[in-house]
Coordinates of C-alpha atoms and ligand atoms in Angstrom, one line a residue:
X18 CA 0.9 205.7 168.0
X19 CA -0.1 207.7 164.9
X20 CA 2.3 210.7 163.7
X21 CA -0.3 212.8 164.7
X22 CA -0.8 211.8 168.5
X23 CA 3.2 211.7 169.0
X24 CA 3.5 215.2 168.0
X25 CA 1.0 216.3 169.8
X26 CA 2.2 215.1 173.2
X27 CA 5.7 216.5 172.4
X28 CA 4.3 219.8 171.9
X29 CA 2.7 219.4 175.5
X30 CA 5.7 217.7 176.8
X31 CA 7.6 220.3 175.8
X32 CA 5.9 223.3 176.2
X33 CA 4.4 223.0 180.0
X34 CA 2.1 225.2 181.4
X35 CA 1.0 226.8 178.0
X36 CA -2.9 225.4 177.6
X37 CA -4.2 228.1 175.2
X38 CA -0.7 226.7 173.0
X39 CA -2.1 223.0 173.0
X40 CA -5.6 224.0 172.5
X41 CA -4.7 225.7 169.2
X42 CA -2.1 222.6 168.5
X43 CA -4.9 219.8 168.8
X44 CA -7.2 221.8 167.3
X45 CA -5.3 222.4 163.9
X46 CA -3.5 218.4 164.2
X47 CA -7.0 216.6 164.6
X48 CA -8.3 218.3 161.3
X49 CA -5.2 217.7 159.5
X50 CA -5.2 213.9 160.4
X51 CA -6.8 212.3 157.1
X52 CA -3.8 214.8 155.4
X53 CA -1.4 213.7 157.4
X54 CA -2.0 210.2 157.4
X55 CA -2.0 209.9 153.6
X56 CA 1.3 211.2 153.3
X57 CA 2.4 210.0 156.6
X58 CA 5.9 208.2 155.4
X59 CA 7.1 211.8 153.6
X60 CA 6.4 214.0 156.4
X61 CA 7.9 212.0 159.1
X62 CA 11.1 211.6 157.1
X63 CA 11.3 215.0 156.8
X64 CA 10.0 215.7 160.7
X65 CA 7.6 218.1 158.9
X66 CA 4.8 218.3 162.1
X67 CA 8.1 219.0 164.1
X68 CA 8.7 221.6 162.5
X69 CA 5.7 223.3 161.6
X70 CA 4.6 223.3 165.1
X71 CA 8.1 225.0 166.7
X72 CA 8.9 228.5 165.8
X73 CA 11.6 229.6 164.0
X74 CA 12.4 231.8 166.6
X75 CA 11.0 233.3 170.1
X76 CA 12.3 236.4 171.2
X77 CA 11.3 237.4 174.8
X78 CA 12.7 240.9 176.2
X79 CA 12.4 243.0 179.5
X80 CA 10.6 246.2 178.6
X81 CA 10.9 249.3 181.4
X82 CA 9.9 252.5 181.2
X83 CA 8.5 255.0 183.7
X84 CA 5.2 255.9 184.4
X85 CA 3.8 259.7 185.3
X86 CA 4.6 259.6 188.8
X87 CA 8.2 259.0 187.9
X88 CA 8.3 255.4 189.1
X89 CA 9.9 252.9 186.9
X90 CA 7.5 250.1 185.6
X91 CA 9.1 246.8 183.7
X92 CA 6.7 244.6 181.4
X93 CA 7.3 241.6 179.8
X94 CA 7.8 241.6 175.8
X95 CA 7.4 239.0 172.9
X96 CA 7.8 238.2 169.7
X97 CA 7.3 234.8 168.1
X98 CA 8.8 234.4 164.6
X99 CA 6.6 231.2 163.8
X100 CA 7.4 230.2 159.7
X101 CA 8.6 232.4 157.0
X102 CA 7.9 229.5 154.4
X103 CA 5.4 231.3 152.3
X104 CA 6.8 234.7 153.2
X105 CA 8.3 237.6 156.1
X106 CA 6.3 236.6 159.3
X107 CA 3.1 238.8 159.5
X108 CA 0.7 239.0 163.0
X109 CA -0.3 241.8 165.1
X110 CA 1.3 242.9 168.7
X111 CA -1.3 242.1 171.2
X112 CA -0.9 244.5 175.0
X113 CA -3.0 243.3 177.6
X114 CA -2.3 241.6 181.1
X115 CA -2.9 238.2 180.1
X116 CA -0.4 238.2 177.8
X117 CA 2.0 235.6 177.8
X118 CA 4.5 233.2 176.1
X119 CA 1.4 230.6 175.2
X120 CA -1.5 233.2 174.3
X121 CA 1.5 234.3 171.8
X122 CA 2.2 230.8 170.6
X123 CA -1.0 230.0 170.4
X124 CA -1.6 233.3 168.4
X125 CA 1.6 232.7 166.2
X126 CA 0.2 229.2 165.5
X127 CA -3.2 230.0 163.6
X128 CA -1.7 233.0 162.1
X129 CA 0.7 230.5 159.6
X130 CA -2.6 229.0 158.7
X131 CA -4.3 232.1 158.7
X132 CA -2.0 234.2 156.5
X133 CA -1.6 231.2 154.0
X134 CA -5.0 231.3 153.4
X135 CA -5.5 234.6 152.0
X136 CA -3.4 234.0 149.2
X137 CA -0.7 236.3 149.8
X138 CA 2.8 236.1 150.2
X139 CA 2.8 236.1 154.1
X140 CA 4.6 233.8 157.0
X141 CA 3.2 233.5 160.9
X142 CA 4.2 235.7 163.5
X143 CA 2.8 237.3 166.7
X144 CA 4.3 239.4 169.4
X145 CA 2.9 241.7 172.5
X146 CA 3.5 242.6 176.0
X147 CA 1.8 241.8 179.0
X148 CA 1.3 246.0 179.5
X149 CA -2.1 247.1 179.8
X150 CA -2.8 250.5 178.1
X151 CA -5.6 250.6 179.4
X152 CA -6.2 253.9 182.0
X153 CA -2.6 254.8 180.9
X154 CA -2.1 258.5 179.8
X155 CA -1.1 259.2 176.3
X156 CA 2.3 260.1 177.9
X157 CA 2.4 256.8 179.1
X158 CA 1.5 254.5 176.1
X159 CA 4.2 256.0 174.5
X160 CA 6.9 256.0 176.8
X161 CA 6.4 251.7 176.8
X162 CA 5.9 251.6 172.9
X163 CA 9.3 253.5 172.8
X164 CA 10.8 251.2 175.0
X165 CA 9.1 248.4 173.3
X166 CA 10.5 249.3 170.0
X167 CA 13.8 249.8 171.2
X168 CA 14.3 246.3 171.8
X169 CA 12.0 244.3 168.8
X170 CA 13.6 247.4 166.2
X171 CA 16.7 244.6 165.6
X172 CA 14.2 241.9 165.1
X173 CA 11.8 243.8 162.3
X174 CA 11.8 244.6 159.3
X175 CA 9.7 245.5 156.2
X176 CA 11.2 242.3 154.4
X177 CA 11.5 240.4 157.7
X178 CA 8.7 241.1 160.3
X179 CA 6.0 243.2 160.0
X180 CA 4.2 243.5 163.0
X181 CA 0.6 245.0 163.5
X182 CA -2.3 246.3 165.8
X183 CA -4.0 243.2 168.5
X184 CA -6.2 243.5 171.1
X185 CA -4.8 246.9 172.9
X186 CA -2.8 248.4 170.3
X187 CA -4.6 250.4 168.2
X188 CA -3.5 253.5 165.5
X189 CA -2.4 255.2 168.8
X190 CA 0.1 252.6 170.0
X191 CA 1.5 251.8 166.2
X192 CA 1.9 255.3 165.2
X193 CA 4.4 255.6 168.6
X194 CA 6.3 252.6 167.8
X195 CA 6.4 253.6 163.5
X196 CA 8.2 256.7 165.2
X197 CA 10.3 255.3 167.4
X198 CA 11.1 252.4 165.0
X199 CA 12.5 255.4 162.2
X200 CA 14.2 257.4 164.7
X201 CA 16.5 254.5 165.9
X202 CA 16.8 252.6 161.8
X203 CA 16.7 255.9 160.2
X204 CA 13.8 254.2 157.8
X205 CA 11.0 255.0 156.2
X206 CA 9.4 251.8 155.2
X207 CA 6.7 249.2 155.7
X208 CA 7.8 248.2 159.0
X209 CA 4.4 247.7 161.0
X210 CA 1.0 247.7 159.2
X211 CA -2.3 249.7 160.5
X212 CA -0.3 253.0 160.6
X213 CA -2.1 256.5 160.1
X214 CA -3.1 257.4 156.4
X215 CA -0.8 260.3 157.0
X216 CA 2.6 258.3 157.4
X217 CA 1.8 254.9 155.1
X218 CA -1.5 253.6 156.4
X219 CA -3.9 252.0 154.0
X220 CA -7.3 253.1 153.6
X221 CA -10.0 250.5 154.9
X222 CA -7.4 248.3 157.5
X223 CA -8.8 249.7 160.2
X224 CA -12.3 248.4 158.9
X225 CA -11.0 245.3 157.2
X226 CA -11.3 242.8 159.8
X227 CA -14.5 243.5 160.8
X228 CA -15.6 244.0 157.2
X229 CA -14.3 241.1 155.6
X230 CA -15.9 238.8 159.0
X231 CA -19.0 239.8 157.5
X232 CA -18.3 239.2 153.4
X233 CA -16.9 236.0 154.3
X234 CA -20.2 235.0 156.6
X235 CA -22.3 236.6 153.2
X236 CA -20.9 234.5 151.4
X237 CA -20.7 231.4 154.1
X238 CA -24.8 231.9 154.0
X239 CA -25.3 232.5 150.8
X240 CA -23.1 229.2 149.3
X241 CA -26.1 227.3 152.2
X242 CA -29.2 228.7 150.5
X243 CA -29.7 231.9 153.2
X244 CA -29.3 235.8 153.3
X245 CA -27.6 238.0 155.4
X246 CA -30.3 240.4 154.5
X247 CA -32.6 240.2 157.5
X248 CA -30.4 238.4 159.9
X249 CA -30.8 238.9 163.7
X250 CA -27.0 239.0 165.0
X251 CA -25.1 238.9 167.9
X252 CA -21.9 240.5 168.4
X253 CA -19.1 240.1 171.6
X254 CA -16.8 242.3 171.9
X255 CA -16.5 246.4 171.4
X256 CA -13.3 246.7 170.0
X257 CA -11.7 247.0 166.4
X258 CA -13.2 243.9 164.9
X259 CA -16.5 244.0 166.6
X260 CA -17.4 247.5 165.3
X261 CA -16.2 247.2 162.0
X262 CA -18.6 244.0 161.8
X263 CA -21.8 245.4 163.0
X264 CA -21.4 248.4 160.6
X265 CA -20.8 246.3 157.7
X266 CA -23.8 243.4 158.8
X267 CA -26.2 246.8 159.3
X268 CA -24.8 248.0 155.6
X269 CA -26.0 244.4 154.5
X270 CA -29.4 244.5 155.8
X271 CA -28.7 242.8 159.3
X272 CA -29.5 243.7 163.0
X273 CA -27.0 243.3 165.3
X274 CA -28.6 243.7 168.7
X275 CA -25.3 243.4 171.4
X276 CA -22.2 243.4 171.8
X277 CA -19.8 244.0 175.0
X278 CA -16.6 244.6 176.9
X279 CA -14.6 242.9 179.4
X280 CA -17.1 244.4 182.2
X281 CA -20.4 243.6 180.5
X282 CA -22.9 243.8 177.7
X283 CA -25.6 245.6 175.9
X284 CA -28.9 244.6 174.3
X285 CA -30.0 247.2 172.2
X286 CA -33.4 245.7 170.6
X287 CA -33.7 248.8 167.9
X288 CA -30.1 247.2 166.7
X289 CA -27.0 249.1 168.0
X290 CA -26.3 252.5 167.2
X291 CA -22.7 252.5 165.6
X292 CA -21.9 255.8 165.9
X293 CA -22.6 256.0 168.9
X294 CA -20.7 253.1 170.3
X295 CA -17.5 254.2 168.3
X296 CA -17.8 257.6 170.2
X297 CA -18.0 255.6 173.4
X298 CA -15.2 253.4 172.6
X299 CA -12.8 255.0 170.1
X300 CA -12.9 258.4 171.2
X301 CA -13.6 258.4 174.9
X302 CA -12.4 255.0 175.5
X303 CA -14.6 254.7 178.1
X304 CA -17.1 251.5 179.7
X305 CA -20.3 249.8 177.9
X306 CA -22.1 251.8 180.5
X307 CA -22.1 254.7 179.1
X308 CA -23.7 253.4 175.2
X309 CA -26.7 252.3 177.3
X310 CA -26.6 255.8 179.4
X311 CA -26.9 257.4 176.2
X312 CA -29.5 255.2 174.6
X313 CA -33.2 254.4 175.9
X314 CA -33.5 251.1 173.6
X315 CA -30.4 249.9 175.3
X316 CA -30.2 247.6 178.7
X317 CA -27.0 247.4 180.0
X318 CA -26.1 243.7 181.8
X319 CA -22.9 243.4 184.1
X320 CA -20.8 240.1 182.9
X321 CA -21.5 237.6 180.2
X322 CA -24.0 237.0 178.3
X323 CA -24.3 237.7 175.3
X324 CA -24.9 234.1 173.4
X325 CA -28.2 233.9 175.4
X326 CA -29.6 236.2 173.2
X327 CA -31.9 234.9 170.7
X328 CA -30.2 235.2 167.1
X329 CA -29.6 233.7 163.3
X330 CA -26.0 234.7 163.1
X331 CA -23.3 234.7 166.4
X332 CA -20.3 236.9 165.6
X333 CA -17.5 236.3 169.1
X334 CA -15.3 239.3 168.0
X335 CA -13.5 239.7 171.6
X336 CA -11.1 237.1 172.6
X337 CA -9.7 233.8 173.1
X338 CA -12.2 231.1 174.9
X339 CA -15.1 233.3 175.6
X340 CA -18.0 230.9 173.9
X341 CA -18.1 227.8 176.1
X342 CA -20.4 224.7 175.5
X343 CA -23.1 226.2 177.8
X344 CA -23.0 229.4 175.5
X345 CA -23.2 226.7 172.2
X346 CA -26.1 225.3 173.8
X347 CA -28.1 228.4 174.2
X348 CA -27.3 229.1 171.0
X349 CA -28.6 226.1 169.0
X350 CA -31.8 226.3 171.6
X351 CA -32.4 229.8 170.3
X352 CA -32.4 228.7 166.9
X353 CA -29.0 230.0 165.8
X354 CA -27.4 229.0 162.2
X355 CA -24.5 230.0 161.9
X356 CA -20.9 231.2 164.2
X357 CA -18.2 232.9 162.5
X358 CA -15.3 233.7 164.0
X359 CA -13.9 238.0 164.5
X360 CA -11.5 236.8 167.4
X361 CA -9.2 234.4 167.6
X362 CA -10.4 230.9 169.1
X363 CA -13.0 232.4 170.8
X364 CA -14.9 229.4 170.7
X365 CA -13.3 225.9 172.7
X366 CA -13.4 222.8 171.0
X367 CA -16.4 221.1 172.5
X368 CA -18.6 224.1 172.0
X369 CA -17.4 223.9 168.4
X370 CA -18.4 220.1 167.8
X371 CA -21.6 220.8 169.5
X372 CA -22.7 223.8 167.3
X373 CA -20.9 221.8 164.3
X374 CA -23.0 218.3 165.6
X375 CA -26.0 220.7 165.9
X376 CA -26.1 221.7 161.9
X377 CA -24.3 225.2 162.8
X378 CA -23.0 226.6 160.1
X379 CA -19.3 227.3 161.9
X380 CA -16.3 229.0 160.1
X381 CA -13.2 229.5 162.0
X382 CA -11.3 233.0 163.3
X383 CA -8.3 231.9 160.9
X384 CA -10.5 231.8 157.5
X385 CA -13.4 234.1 159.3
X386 CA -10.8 237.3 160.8
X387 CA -8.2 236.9 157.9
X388 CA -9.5 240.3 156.3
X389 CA -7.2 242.2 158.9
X390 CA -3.9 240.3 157.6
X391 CA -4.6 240.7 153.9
X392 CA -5.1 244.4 154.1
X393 CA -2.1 244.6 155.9
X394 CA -0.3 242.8 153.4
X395 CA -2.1 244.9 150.7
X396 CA -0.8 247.6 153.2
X397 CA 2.4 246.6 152.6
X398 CA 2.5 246.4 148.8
X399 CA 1.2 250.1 148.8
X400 CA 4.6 250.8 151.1
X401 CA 6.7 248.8 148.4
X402 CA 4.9 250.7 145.3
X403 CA 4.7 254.2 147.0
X404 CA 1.4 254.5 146.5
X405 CA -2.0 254.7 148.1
X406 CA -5.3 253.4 146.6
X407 CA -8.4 254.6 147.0
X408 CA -11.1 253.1 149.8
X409 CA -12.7 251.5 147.1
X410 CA -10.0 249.8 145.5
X411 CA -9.1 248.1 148.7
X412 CA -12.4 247.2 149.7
X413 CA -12.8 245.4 146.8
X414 CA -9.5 243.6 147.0
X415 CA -10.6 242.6 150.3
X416 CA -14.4 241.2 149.3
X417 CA -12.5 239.4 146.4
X418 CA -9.8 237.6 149.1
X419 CA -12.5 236.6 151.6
X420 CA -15.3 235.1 148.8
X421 CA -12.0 232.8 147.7
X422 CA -11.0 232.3 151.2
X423 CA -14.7 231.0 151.9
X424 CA -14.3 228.7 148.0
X425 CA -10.9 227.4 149.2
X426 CA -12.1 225.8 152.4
X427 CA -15.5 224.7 151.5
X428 CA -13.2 223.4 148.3
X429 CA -10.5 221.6 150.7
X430 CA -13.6 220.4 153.0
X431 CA -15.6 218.6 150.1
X432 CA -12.2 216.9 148.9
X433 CA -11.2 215.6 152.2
X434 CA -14.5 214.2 152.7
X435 CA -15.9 216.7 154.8
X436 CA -18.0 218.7 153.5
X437 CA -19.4 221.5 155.5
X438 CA -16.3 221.2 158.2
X439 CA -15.2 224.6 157.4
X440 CA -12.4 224.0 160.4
X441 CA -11.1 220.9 158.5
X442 CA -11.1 222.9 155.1
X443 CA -9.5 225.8 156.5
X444 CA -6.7 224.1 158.6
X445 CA -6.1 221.7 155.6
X446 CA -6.3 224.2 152.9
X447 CA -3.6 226.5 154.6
X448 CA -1.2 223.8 155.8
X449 CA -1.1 222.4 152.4
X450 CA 0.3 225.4 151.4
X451 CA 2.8 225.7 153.8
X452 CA 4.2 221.9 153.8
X453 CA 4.8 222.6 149.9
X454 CA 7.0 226.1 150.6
X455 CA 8.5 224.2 153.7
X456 CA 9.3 220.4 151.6
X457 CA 10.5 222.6 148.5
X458 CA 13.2 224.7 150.6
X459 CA 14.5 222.1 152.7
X460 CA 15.7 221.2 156.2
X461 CA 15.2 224.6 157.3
Ligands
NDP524 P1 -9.6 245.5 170.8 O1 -8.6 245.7 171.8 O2 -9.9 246.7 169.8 O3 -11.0 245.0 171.4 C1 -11.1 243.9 172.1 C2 -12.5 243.8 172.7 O4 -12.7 242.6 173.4 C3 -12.8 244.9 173.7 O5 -14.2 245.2 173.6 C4 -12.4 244.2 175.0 O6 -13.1 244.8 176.1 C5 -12.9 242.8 174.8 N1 -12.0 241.9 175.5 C6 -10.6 241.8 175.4 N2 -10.2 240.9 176.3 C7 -11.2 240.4 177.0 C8 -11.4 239.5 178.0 N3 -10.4 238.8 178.5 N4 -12.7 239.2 178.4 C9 -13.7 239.9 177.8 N5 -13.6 240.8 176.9 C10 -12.4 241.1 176.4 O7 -9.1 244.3 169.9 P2 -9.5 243.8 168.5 O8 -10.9 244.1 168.2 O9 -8.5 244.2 167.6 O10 -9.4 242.2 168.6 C11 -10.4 241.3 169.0 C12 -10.1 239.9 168.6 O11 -9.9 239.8 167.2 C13 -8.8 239.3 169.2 O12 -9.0 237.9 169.4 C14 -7.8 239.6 168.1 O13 -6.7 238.7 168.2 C15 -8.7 239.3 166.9 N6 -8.2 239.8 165.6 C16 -8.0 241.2 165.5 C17 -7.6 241.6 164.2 C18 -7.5 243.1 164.0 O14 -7.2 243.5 162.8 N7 -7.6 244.0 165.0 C19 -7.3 240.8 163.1 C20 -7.7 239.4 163.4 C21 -8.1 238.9 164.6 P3 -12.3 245.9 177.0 O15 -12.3 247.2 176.2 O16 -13.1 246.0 178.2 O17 -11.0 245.4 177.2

C-alpha cells in the first residue's frame, strides 16, 4: 500500500467518528501524492505524514457559566495546537452548535497549509466551543467568553497561540476575551487578533478576508484571460467574509446578486445593497428576511439555493460542505467559470472534481480565505512594533500577499504537472514549506 493510503486509514482508524477530519485529510493527501511519492523513502524514515497530520496538542475544557435567568449552562471548549513548524499556531475560535472535536481538526488541518502559504511566519491552530451566541444577550456572550478565557488563558500567548474571530465570534466576542485574557495575565499584548482599533486592532482585518477572496479571484481571472469587471456573482453566506467580498467585487466592477444565512437566501437582481445588508446583519443581527423587507428588487427564498442562480463567478463564503455535486452541476449548466473559496471546505470533493472536470476555474478556501490570517499576523507585527498603520498600508500589504499566493500555487501546480489544479498547487506549495521547517528541526 502506498505511504499515502496507509496514513490515510490510520487517521480514520484513529480518529472515529470525525468525517469533516478525514474529508480535509484525503483531500490535502491525494494532492500531495506525486510529492510524496518522489520523496517517499525520506519521509517515511522520518514518519513525516504521521506527524504532520496529528496535532501537537489538543486541549478540550468544560466551559460553565450562567445564563440571565440565573441557571448555570456548561459548553464544551477546544483548542487544537496543530504545528508550530513555521511559527506560534495561528486560527480563529469558531462558536456555533456544531462545533466539535473534528470540525476543529478539520479546521486546524487546512489552517497549517493555509498559514504557510501566505508567507508569513505562522503555525496551524483552531479552537471554539460548541456555544451558540446567537439570541444570547450581550450579558450573556460575555459571561461564556470570560469563562472561556479562564481556561485557554494558560494555553495562549502572543509568542505561543494567537487565537482569532470564526464563524460566531466577532469584535464583540474578542474584545470580552482580550479583557478577560489581561485581567487574569496582567498583559497587554498581541494575544488574540481582530481586536477593536481602540485596544490593538488592525485597520482593514475586519475586511481582509472578504477583500483579499476577491484580489486573489482578480487575479485568478485575470492570469486566465478574463475580468472581474463585469462579472455576475454569487455569494453564500452573510457573515464577515461574505460581506467584505461583495463590497470589494462591487468596488471592482462586479454584481453580486445573493447571498444568505442559515435560514435562507436573497436574490437581489439590481446587485445587493451592502449597506444595507451590514445594517441588517452587523448592527441588528437580525434574519435575511428583513434585507428583502427593506428592499423591493429583493426576493427572499426560505432554504438553499443559492448556486442555482445563473452567474460567472461563485463565491461559498458560509461554511463547511454547503456546495454539493447537485449545486456544481447547476453551476457549470448556468455557464459558471470560476469557484473560489471565502469559507472553509465549503465545497465536497466530488462537486470539486466535477466543476474542476468541467473547466471551472476552482481555487481553494486555504489559498482563496487566507487574507483573514495574514492581516492578523500583520496584526500581530503592529502589537510587536507598537504601532498602527494606516488603512492603506495594510490594504496594500494584503493585495501584495494574495497576488503571490495566487503565483505560488499556479507556480507549484505547473511544476507538479498540473497546471490549472489550483488545489494541487496550493496543498503542495504550503506543505513543502512545512516538511522543510519540520525535517530541519527534528523528531519533534
Ligand atoms: P460569520 O459567523 O460572520 O458568518 C457566517 C455566515 O454563514 C452567516 O451568514 C451564517 O448564517 C452562515 N452559516 C453559518 N453556519 C451555517 C450553516 N451551518 N448553514 C448555513 N449557513 C451557515 O462567519 P465568517 O464570515 O467569519 O466565516 C464564514 C466562513 O469563512 C467559515 O467557514 C470560516 O471558517 C471562514 N473563514 C473566516 C475567516 C474570517 O476572517 N472571519 C477567515 C478565513 C475563513 P447565520 O447568521 O444564520 O448563522
Amino acid at each position: 500500500m502506498s505511504y499515502v493510503d496507509e496514513v490515510f486509514d490510520m487517521v480514520v482508524a484513529k480518529n472515529p467518528a470525525q468525517p469533516e477530519f478525514h474529508q480535509a485529510v484525503k483531500e490535502v493527501l491525494e494532492s500531495l501524492r506525486v510529492v510524496i511519492e518522489a520523496n517517499e523513502e525520506v519521509y517515511r524514515k522520518d514518519a513525516l505524514l504521521e506527524r504532520i497530520v496529528t496535532p501537537e496538542r489538543q486541549i478540550i475544557f468544560r466551559v460553565p457559566w450562567v445564563d440571565d435567568k440565573g441557571q448555570v449552562q456548561v459548553n464544551n471548549g477546544f483548542r487544537v495546537q496543530y504545528n508550530s513548524a513555521i511559527g506560534p499556531y495561528k486560527g480563529g475560535l469558531r462558536l456555533h452548535p456544531s462545533v466539535n472535536l473534528g470540525i476543529i481538526k478539520f479546521l486546524g488541518f487546512e489552517q497549517i497549509f493555509k498559514n504557510s502559504l501566505t508567507g508569513l511566519p505562522i503555525g496551524g491552530g483552531k479552537g471554539g466551543s460548541d456555544f451558540d451566541p446567537k439570541g444570547k444577550s450581550d450579558r450573556e456572550v460575555m459571561a461564556f467568553c470570560q469563562s472561556f478565557i479562564t481556561e485557554l488563558y494558560k494555553y495562549i500567548g502572543a509568542d505561543t497561540d494567537v487565537p482569532a474571530g470564526d464563524i460566531g465570534t466577532g469584535a464583540r466576542e474578542i474584545g470580552y476575551m482580550y479583557g478577560q485574557y489581561k485581567r487574569l495575565t496582567g498583559l497587554y499584548e498581541g494575544v488574540l487578533t481582530g481586536k477593536g482599533l481602540s485596544y490593538g486592532g488592525s485597520l482593514a482585518r475586519k475586511e481582509a478576508t472578504g477583500y483579499g477572496l476577491l484580489y486573489l479571484t482578480a487575479e485568478m481571472l485575470k492570469c486566465n484571460g478574463m475580468d472581474i469587471a463585469g462579472k455576475t456573482v454569487a455569494v453564500s453566506g452573510a457573515g464577515n467574509v461574505a460581506i467584505y467580498a461583495i463590497q470589494k467585487a462591487q468596488q471592482l466592477g462586479a454584481k453580486v446578486v445573493t447571498c444568505s444565512d442559515s435560514n435562507g437566501w436573497i436574490y437581489d437582481s439590481e446587485g445587493i445593497d451592502v449597506a444595507l445588508l451590514q445594517e441588517v446583519k452587523e448592527v441588528k443581527r437580525a434574519r435575511l428576511t428583513e434585507y428583502a423587507a427593506a428592499r423591493p428588487s429583493a426576493e427572499y427564498h426560505e432554504g438553499k439555493g443559492v448556486w442555482t442562480v445563473k452567474c460567472d463567478v461563485a463565491l461559498p463564503c458560509a461554511t463547511q460542505n454547503e456546495l454539493l455535486l447537485d449545486d456544481a452541476k447547476a453551476l457549470v449548466a448556468n455557464g459558471c467559470k470560476a469557484v473560489a473559496e471565502g469559507a472553509n471546505m465549503p465545497t465536497t470533493m466530488d462537486a470539486t472534481e466535477y466543476l474542476q472536470a468541467n473547466g471551472v476555474l476552482f481555487c481553494p478556501g486555504k489559498a482563496a480565505n487566507a487574507g483573514g490570517v495574514a492581516t492578523s499576523a500583520l496584526e500581530m507585527s503592529q502589537n510587536s512594533e507598537r504601532l498602527s498603520w494606516t488603512f492603506e498600508e495594510v490594504d496594500s500589504k494584503l493585495q501584495t500577499i494574495m497576488v503571490n499566493i495566487f503565483h505560488n500555487l499556479d507556480n507549484a501546480a505547473k511544476k507538479y504537472g498540473m497546471e490549472g489544479n489550483y488545489v494541487a498547487g496550493a496543498n503542495i506549495a504550503g506543505f513543502l514549506k512545512v516538511a522543510e521547517a519540520m525535517t530541519a528541526q527534528g523528531v519533534v
